[in-house]
XYZ file of C-alpha atoms in Angstrom:
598
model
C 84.393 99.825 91.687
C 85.106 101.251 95.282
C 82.589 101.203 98.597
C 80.965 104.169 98.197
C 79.961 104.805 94.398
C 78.119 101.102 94.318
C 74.652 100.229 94.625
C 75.158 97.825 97.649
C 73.890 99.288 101.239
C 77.113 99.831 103.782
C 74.567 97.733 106.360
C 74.912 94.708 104.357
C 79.089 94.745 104.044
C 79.619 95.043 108.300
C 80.397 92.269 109.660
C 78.172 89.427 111.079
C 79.130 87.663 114.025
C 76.467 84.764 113.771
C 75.384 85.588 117.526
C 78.850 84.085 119.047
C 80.925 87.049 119.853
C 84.379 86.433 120.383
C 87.032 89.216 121.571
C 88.138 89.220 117.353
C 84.595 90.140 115.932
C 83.722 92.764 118.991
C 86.777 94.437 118.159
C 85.846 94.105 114.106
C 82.546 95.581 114.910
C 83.927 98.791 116.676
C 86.370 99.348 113.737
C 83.828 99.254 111.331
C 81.348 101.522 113.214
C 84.273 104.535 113.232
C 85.096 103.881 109.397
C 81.039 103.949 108.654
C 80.808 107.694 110.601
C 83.343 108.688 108.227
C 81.678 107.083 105.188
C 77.852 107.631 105.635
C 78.445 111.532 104.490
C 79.592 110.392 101.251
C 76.739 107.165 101.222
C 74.821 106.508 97.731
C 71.571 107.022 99.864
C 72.486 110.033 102.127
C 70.616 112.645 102.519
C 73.038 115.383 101.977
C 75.064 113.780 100.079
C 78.948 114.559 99.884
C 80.852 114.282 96.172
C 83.209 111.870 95.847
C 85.018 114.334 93.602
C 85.506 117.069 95.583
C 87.786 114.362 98.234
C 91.315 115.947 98.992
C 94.349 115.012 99.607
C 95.637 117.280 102.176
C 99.415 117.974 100.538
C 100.375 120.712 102.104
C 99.064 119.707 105.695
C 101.111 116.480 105.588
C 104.356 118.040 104.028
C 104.341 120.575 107.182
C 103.922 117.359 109.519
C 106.995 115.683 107.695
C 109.397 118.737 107.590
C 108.864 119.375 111.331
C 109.805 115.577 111.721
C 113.783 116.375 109.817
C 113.727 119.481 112.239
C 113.780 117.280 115.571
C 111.614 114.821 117.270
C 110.225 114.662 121.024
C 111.010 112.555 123.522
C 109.051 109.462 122.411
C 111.698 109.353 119.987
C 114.015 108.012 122.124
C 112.704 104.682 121.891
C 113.702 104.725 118.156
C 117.017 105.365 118.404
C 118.271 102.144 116.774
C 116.214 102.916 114.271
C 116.784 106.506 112.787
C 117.647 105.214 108.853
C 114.429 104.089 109.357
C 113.053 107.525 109.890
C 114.813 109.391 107.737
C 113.454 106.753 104.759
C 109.745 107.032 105.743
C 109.624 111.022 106.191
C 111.910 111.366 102.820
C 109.941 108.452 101.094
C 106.727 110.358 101.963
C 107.978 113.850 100.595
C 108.985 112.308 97.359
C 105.909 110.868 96.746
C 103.986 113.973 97.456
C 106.288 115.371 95.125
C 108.013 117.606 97.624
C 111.618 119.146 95.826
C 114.570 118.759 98.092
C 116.926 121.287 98.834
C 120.437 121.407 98.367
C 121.114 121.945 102.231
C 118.974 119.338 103.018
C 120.044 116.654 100.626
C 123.956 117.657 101.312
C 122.970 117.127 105.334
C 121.360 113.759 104.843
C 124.807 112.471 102.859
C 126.518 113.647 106.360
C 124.643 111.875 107.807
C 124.555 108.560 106.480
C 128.133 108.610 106.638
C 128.173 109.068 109.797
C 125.643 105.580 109.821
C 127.695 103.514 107.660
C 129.235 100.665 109.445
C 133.293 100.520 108.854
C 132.099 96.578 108.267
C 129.656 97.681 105.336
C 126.290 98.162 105.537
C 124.274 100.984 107.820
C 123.804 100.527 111.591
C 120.890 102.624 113.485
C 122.610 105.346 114.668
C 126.342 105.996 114.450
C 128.799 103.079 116.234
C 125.998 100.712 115.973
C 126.121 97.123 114.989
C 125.255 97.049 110.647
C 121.522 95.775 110.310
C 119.844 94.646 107.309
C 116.898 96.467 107.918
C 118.510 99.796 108.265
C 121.100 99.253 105.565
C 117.620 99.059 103.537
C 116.218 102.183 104.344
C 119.288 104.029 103.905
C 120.127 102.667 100.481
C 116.292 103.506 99.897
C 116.992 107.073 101.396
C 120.007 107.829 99.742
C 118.800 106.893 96.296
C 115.638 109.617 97.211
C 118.234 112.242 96.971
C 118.898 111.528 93.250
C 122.212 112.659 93.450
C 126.174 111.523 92.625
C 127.206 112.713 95.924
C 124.426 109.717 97.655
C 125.624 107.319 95.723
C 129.475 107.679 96.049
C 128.646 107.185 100.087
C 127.846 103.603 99.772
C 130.986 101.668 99.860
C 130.165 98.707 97.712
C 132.603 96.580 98.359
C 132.097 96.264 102.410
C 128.706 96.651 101.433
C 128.813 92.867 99.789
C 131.060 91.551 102.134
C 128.582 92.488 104.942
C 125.824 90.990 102.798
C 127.320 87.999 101.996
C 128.397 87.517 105.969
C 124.195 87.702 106.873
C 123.576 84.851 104.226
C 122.909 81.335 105.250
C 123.584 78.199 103.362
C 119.684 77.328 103.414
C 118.831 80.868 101.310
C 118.248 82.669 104.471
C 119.689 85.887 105.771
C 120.297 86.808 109.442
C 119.219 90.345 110.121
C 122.419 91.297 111.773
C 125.216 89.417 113.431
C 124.188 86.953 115.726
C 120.331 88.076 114.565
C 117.122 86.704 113.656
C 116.300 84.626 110.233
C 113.439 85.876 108.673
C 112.044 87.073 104.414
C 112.385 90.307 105.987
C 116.225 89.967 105.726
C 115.849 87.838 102.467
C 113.814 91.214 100.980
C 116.228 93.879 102.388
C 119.581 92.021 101.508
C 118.209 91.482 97.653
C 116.804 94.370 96.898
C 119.981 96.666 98.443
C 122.133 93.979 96.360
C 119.828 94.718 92.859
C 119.997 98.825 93.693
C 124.233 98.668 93.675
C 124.506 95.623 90.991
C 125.558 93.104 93.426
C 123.798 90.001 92.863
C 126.470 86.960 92.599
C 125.734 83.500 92.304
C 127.265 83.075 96.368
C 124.356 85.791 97.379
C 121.489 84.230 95.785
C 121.950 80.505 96.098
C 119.064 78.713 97.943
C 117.377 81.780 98.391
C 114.509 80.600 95.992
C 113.692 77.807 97.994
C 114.194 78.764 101.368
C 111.249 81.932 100.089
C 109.244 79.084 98.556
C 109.385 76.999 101.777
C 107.878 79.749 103.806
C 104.826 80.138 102.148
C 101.928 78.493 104.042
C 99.050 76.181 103.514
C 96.389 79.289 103.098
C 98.892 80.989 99.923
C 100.695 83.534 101.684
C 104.276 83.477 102.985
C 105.180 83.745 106.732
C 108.520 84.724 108.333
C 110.268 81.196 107.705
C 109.034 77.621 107.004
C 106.440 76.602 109.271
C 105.187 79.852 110.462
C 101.906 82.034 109.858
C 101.013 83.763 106.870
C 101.631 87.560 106.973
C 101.328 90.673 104.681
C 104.339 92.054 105.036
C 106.122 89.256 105.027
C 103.996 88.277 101.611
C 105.565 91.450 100.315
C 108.858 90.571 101.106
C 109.085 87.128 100.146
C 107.114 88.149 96.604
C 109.626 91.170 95.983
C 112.666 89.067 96.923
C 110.908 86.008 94.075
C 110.846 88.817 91.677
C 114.376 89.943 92.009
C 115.395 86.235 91.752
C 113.032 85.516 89.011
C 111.431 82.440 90.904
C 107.705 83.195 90.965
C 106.958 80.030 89.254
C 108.305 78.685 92.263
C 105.095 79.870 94.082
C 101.587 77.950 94.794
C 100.161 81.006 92.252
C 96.356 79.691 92.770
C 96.533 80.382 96.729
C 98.314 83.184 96.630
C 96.192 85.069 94.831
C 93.283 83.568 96.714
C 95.018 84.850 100.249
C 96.037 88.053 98.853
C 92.824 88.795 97.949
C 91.084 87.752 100.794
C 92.913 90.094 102.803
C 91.310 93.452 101.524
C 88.417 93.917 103.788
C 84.890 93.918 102.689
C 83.222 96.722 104.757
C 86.539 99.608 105.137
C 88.167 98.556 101.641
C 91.606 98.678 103.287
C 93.702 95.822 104.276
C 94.359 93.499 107.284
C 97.659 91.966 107.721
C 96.684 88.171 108.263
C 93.571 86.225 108.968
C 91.259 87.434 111.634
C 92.778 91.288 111.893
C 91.867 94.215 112.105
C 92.247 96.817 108.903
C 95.898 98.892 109.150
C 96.574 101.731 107.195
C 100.391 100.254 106.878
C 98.769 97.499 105.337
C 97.726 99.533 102.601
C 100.928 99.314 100.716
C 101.760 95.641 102.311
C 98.485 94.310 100.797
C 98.106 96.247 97.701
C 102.230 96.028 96.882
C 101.356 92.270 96.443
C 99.851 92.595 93.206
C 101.329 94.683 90.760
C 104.116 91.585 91.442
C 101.378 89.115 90.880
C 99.778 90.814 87.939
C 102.573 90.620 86.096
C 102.619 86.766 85.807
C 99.120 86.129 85.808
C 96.574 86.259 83.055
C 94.692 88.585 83.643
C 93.120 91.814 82.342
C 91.059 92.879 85.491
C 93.313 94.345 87.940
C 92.853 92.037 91.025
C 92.280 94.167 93.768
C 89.840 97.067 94.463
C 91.961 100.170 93.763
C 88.983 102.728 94.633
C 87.888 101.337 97.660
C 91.445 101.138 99.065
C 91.799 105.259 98.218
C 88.403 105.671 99.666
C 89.695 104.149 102.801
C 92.695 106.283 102.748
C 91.562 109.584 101.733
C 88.472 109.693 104.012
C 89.873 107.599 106.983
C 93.630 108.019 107.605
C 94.409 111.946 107.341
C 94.812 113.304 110.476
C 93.351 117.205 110.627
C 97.146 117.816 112.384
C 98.938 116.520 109.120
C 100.265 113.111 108.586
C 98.583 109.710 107.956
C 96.783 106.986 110.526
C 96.521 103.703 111.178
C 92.412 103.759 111.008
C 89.875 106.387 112.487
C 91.087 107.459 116.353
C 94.708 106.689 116.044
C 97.401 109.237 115.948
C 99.703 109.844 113.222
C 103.139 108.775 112.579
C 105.855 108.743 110.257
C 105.882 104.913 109.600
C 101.809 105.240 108.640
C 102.632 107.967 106.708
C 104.904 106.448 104.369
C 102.815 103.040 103.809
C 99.807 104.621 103.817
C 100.989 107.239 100.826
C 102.757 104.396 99.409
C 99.358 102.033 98.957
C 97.466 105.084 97.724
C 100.406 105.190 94.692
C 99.682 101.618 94.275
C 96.253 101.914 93.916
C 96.480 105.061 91.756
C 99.219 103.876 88.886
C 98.822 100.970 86.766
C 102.735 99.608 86.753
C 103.694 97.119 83.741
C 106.301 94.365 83.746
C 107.882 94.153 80.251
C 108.193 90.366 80.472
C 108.930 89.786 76.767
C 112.246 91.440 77.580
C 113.509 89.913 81.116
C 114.645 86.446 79.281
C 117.359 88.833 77.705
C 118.509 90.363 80.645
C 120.652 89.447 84.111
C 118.816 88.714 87.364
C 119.183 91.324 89.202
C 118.653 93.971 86.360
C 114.650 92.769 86.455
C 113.891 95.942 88.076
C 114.712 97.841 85.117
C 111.834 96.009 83.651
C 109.613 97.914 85.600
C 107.179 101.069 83.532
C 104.736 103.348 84.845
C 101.322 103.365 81.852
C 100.072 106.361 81.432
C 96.737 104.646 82.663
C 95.725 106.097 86.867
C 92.272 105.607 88.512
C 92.261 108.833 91.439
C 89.523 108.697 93.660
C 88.834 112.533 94.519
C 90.808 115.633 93.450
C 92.920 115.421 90.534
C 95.475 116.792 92.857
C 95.467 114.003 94.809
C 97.735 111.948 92.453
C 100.933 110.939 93.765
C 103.971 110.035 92.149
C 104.719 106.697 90.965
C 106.644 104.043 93.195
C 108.893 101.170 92.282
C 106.948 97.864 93.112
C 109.910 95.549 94.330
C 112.004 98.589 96.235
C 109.727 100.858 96.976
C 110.541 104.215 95.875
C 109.776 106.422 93.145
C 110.396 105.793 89.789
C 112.336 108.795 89.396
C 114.395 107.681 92.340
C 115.143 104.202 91.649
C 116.409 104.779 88.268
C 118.679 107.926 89.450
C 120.490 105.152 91.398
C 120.878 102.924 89.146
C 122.666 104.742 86.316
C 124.219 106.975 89.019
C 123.289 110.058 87.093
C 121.569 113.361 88.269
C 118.309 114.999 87.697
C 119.777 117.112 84.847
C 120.848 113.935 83.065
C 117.523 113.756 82.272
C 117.706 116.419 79.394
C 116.545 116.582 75.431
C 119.904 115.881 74.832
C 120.902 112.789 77.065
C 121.560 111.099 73.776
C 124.110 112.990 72.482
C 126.133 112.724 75.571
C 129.572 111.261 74.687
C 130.872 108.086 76.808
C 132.247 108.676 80.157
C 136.462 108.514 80.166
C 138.789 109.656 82.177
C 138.995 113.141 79.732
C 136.586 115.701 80.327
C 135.597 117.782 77.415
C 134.173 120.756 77.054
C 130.802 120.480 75.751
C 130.147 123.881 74.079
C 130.773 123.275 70.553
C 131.620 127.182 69.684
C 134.657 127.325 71.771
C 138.159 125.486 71.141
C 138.389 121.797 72.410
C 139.641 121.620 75.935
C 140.429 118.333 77.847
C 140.687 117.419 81.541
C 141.347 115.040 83.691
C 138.308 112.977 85.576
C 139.632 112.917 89.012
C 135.946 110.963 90.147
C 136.390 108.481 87.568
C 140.206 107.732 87.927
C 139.758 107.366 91.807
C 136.922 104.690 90.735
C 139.099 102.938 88.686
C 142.029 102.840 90.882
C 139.799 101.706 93.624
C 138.765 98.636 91.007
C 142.735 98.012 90.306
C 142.500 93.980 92.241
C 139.232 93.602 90.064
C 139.159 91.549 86.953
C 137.949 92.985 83.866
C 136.881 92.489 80.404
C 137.884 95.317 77.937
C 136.604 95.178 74.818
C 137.302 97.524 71.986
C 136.033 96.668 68.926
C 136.789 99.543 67.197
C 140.563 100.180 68.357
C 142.937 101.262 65.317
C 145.309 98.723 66.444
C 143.096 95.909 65.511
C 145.282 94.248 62.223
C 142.194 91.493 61.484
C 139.279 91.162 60.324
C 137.036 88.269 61.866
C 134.425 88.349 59.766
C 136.731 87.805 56.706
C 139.246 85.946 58.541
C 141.933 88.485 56.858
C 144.384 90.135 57.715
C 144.173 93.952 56.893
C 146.609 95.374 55.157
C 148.989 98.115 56.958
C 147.984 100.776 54.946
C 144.481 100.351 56.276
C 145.427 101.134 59.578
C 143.909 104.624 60.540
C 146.915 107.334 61.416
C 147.156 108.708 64.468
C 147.599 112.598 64.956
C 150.854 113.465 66.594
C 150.063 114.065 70.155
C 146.258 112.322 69.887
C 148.060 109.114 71.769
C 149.650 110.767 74.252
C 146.885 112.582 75.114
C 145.297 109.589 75.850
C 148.275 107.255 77.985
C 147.872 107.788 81.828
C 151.703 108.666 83.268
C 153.034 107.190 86.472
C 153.188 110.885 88.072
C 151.521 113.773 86.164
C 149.960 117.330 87.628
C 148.847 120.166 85.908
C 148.913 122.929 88.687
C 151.096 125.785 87.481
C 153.894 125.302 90.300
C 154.219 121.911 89.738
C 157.690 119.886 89.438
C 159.042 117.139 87.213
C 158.023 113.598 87.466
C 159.460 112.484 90.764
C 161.575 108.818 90.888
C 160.592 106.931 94.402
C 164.115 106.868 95.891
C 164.037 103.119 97.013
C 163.726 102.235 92.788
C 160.279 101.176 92.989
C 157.152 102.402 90.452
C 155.749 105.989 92.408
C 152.485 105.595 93.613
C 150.526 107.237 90.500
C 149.129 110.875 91.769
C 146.722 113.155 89.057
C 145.974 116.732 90.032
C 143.817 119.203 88.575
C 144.029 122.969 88.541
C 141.119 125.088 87.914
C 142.796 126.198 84.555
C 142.122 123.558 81.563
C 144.518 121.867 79.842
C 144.514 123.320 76.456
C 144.993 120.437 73.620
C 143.860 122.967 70.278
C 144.667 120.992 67.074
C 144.976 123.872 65.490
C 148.420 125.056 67.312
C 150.112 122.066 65.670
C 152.342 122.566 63.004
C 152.549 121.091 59.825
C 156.411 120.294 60.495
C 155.574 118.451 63.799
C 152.474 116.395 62.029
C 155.039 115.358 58.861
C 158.154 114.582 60.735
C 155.675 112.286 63.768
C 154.415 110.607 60.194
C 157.609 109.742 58.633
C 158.761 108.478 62.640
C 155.033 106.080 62.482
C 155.726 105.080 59.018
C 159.537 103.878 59.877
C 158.780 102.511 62.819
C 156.271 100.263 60.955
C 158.411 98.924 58.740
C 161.206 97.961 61.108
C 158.982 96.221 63.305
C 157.483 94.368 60.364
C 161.535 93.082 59.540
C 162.171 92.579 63.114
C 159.065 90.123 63.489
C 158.963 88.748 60.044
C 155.242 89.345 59.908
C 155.276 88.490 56.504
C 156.386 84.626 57.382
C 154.025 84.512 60.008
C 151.185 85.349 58.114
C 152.390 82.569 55.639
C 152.511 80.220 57.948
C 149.378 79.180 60.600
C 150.599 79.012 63.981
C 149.775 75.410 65.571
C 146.961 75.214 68.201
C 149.126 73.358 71.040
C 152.110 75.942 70.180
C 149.544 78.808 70.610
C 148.662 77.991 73.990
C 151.296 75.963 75.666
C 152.527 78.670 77.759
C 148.934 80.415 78.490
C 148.150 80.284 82.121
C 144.942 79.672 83.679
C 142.661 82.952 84.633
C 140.140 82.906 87.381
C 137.935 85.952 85.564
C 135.071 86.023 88.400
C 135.456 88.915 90.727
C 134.269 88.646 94.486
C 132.129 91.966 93.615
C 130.880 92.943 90.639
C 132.268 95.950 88.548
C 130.095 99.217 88.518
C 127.894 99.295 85.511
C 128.885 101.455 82.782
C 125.802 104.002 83.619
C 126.299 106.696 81.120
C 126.585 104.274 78.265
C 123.866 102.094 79.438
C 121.499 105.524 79.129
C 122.989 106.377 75.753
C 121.788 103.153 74.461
């Protein structure tokens, strides 16, 4: 499709006021006679004729424009001091989608920085010692998960981090954008979808949200700020992102939605407008076109359901500024919010994204996202070169970025030989299988798991050579099926109270008041050396006979032979079992390494 490769005369798409002028069609008039200078030259019926193929995107121009921006901004940036996450998302945003690889200096001065931002009440404020916002705690979630790296993630304390979220929610299904705030989707959308980037969607976050979304959409189809209140684009986006995270689309008038949606592209520039009666916005190119990748993916239909060409036509030919940086339409300036939404709408318009529906029955709520594939199917208007990279339709940012998040992994993880990765412990070995096995300890993941210790968990090991029965049989195994353990393989394992391996470390220190010492692990540079091969054969007999007698007298001790005999009696089995409350006020970090093995 598209405006300018059609058969239809640009004089019959402009606007026609019906001879009653009002200040809305004047000002649609003058916005569509700057978009038509910039489109005649590349007109079916012009007489020097432009190609459509030979359209750039101007790459290098806008990355220039977007570095100078993390370099320092002018005084109009003062007026944008609350709002500096903000920033930092939209410039970083942009380079990621133009593909732009960030440096180690830069990426290690952004973590700095945002936690500098991070509110000691969770969440991100504006600026440092300001209030935690919803809206910034968004962008710098978004921003740090650009980064891609460990070191982002591990900034984000998840546990304020829910406690703040749950603080903005509302027992209707609203959220508050801050304390004392504003209720609005806008803080529905940001509180969800930083809750589905960390895994922490609870029952308590979510409840009512559905319905308070599905009360603010409007008689026309789309969804205003809360019940009652206009239809709006952005606000469309949010409320349709936040549905999708929740899995309530069904919830939605689907008919009028689409029908509003669609309405909204406009006819003569091929952009969109934000609500009825507007002008076209370059912003709106990712506000309007965002809608339906969400909406394509529970509708029926083949044809996608806006006009991806035209909207790249508008954006290619009528939003680069010559100074670098993208526009608002023809005579604006450029900025870094434009920028970002503008490049974000040309992604959407460019990749054809794919919901793999007959697998989100199976799945949590707020793992949907994962759902989420990029085909290998892209319409670019232009230059080859002008494809951009691929962006999340629910969060917002790449592909490549949302997914580093999520499984908490680096760009490296993404190697030929991710599957042969062994689980994650609290051992580190050494992965080079020509030199002798070395083990140390995982000082990241035991400070993780000590900072879980109140948590409840579920451990399951299925495969644990303790295990003396077999379910499936409903038998008992016999003792002498029990796998041996190597002398030294268990202890290898256990975690002591006090342990370090520097060279001028002491004994295990007592606590001199009696009580357990706090539990302290510390690593040298040298590895702990755990070679099988330096064990003797004396030490592996003698630890054998020890297992094998030690069996046998607990068998005596026990009478495990009567107890087998004799089936223990339900009541007896749990008369003295106490209640356990397993639900945890936050939920436990996923298990990212084994979730990527599998």
């Amino acid at each position: 499709m598209g405006i300018l490769n059609g058969n239809i005369p640009l004089s019959n798409l402009c606007f026609q006021d019906d001879s009653l002028p009002s200040d809305t069609s004047i000002k649609q008039i003058g916005t569509e006679e700057t978009v038509l200078k910039k489109f005649v030259p590349y007109a079916p019926n012009a007489e020097n004729k432009l190609p459509l193929d030979e359209i750039q995107l101007e790459r290098e121009n806008h990355i220039n424009y977007l570095k100078k921006g993390l370099e320092g901004l002018g005084s109009w940036g003062s007026s944008l001091d609350a709002s500096k996450p903000w920033l930092v998302y939209w410039i970083f945003h942009s380079l990621d989608l133009l593909e732009y690889k960030f440096d180690k200096a830069l990426i290690a001065r952004s973590i700095e920085t945002f936690t500098k931002w991070q509110s000691p009440t969770g969440g991100f404020g504006g600026g440092s010692d300001q209030l935690a916002h919803l809206a910034t705690t968004y962008a710098a979630v978004n921003a740090l998960a650009i980064t891609g790296t460990k070191e982002a993630y591990d900034v984000l304390d998840r546990y304020k981090l829910y406690n703040f979220l749950l603080s903005m929610k509302q027992p209707d299904g609203s959220f508050t954008m801050h304390r004392g705030g504003e209720i609005d989707i806008r803080g529905s959308y940001c509180a969800l979808s930083v809750a589905a980037l960390t895994n922490l969607l609870t029952p308590e976050l979510t409840e009512n949200c559905i319905d308070f979304i599905a009360r603010s959409q409007t008689y026309e189809g789309g969804i205003g700020p809360y019940p009652g209140k206009e239809a709006h684009n952005g606000y469309t986006f949010c409320g349709l992102a936040a549905m999708e995270i929740l899995n309530g689309f069904s919830k939605l008038n689907v008919e009028k939605l689409v029908h509003w949606c669609s309405e909204r592209q406009m006819r003569l520039e091929g952009g969109f407008q934000g609500r009825t009666n507007k002008l076209v916005d370059g912003c709106y190119s990712f506000w309007g076109a965002g809608d339906f990748p969400i909406i394509q993916a529970h509708v029926n239909s083949k044809d996608y359901l806006f006009d991806r060409e035209a909207l790249q036509e508008y954006i290619l030919i009528c939003c680069q500024s010559k100074y670098g940086g993208l526009i608002d339409k023809p005579g604006k300036g450029a900025d870094y919010y434009h920028t970002c939404y503008c490049l974000s709408g040309l992604s959407v318009a460019q990749h054809q994204l794919q919901f793999h529906r007959h697998h989100s029955d199976e799945i949590e709520m707020g793992l949907r996202s994962l759902m989420w594939t990029c085909k290998n199917e892209c319409v670019v208007v232009g230059d080859v070169n002008n494809l951009l990279a691929a962006a999340h339709p629910v969060h917002n940012i790449t592909m490549r970025a949302f997914f580093l998040l999520f499984y908490c992994i680096t760009i490296m993880s993404h190697s030929p030989n991710l599957s042969a990765r062994p689980a994650k412990g609290i051992l580190k070995k050494n992965k080079n299988p020509g030199e002798p096995t070395r083990l140390r300890w995982d000082e990241a993941n035991l400070e993780l798991t000590e900072s879980q210790k109140d948590s409840t968990m579920k451990v399951d090991e299925p495969k644990t050579p303790y295990v003396r029965y077999n379910p499936e049989t409903d038998e008992v195994l016999n003792l002498n099926e029990i796998p041996e353990i190597a002398y030294g393989e268990g202890s290898a394992r256990c975690e002591p109270d006090e342990f370090t391996l520097d060279d001028d470390a002491g004994s295990s220190k007592s606590s001199v008041d009696g009580q357990k010492p706090r539990r302290r692990v510390s690593v040298s540079d040298d590895d702990w050396d755990m070679d099988e091969d330096e064990k003797t054969e004396e030490e592996e007999e003698e630890a054998r006979k020890k297992h094998e007698e030690f069996l046998r007298k607990r068998a005596n001790h026990y009478h495990m032979g009567g107890a087998l005999r004799h089936p223990v009696d339900d009541n007896e089995e749990t008369a003295n079992v106490p209640e356990t409350n397993e639900s945890t006020s936050v939920p436990a970090l996923p298990n990212h390494d084994s979730a990527m093995n599998d």
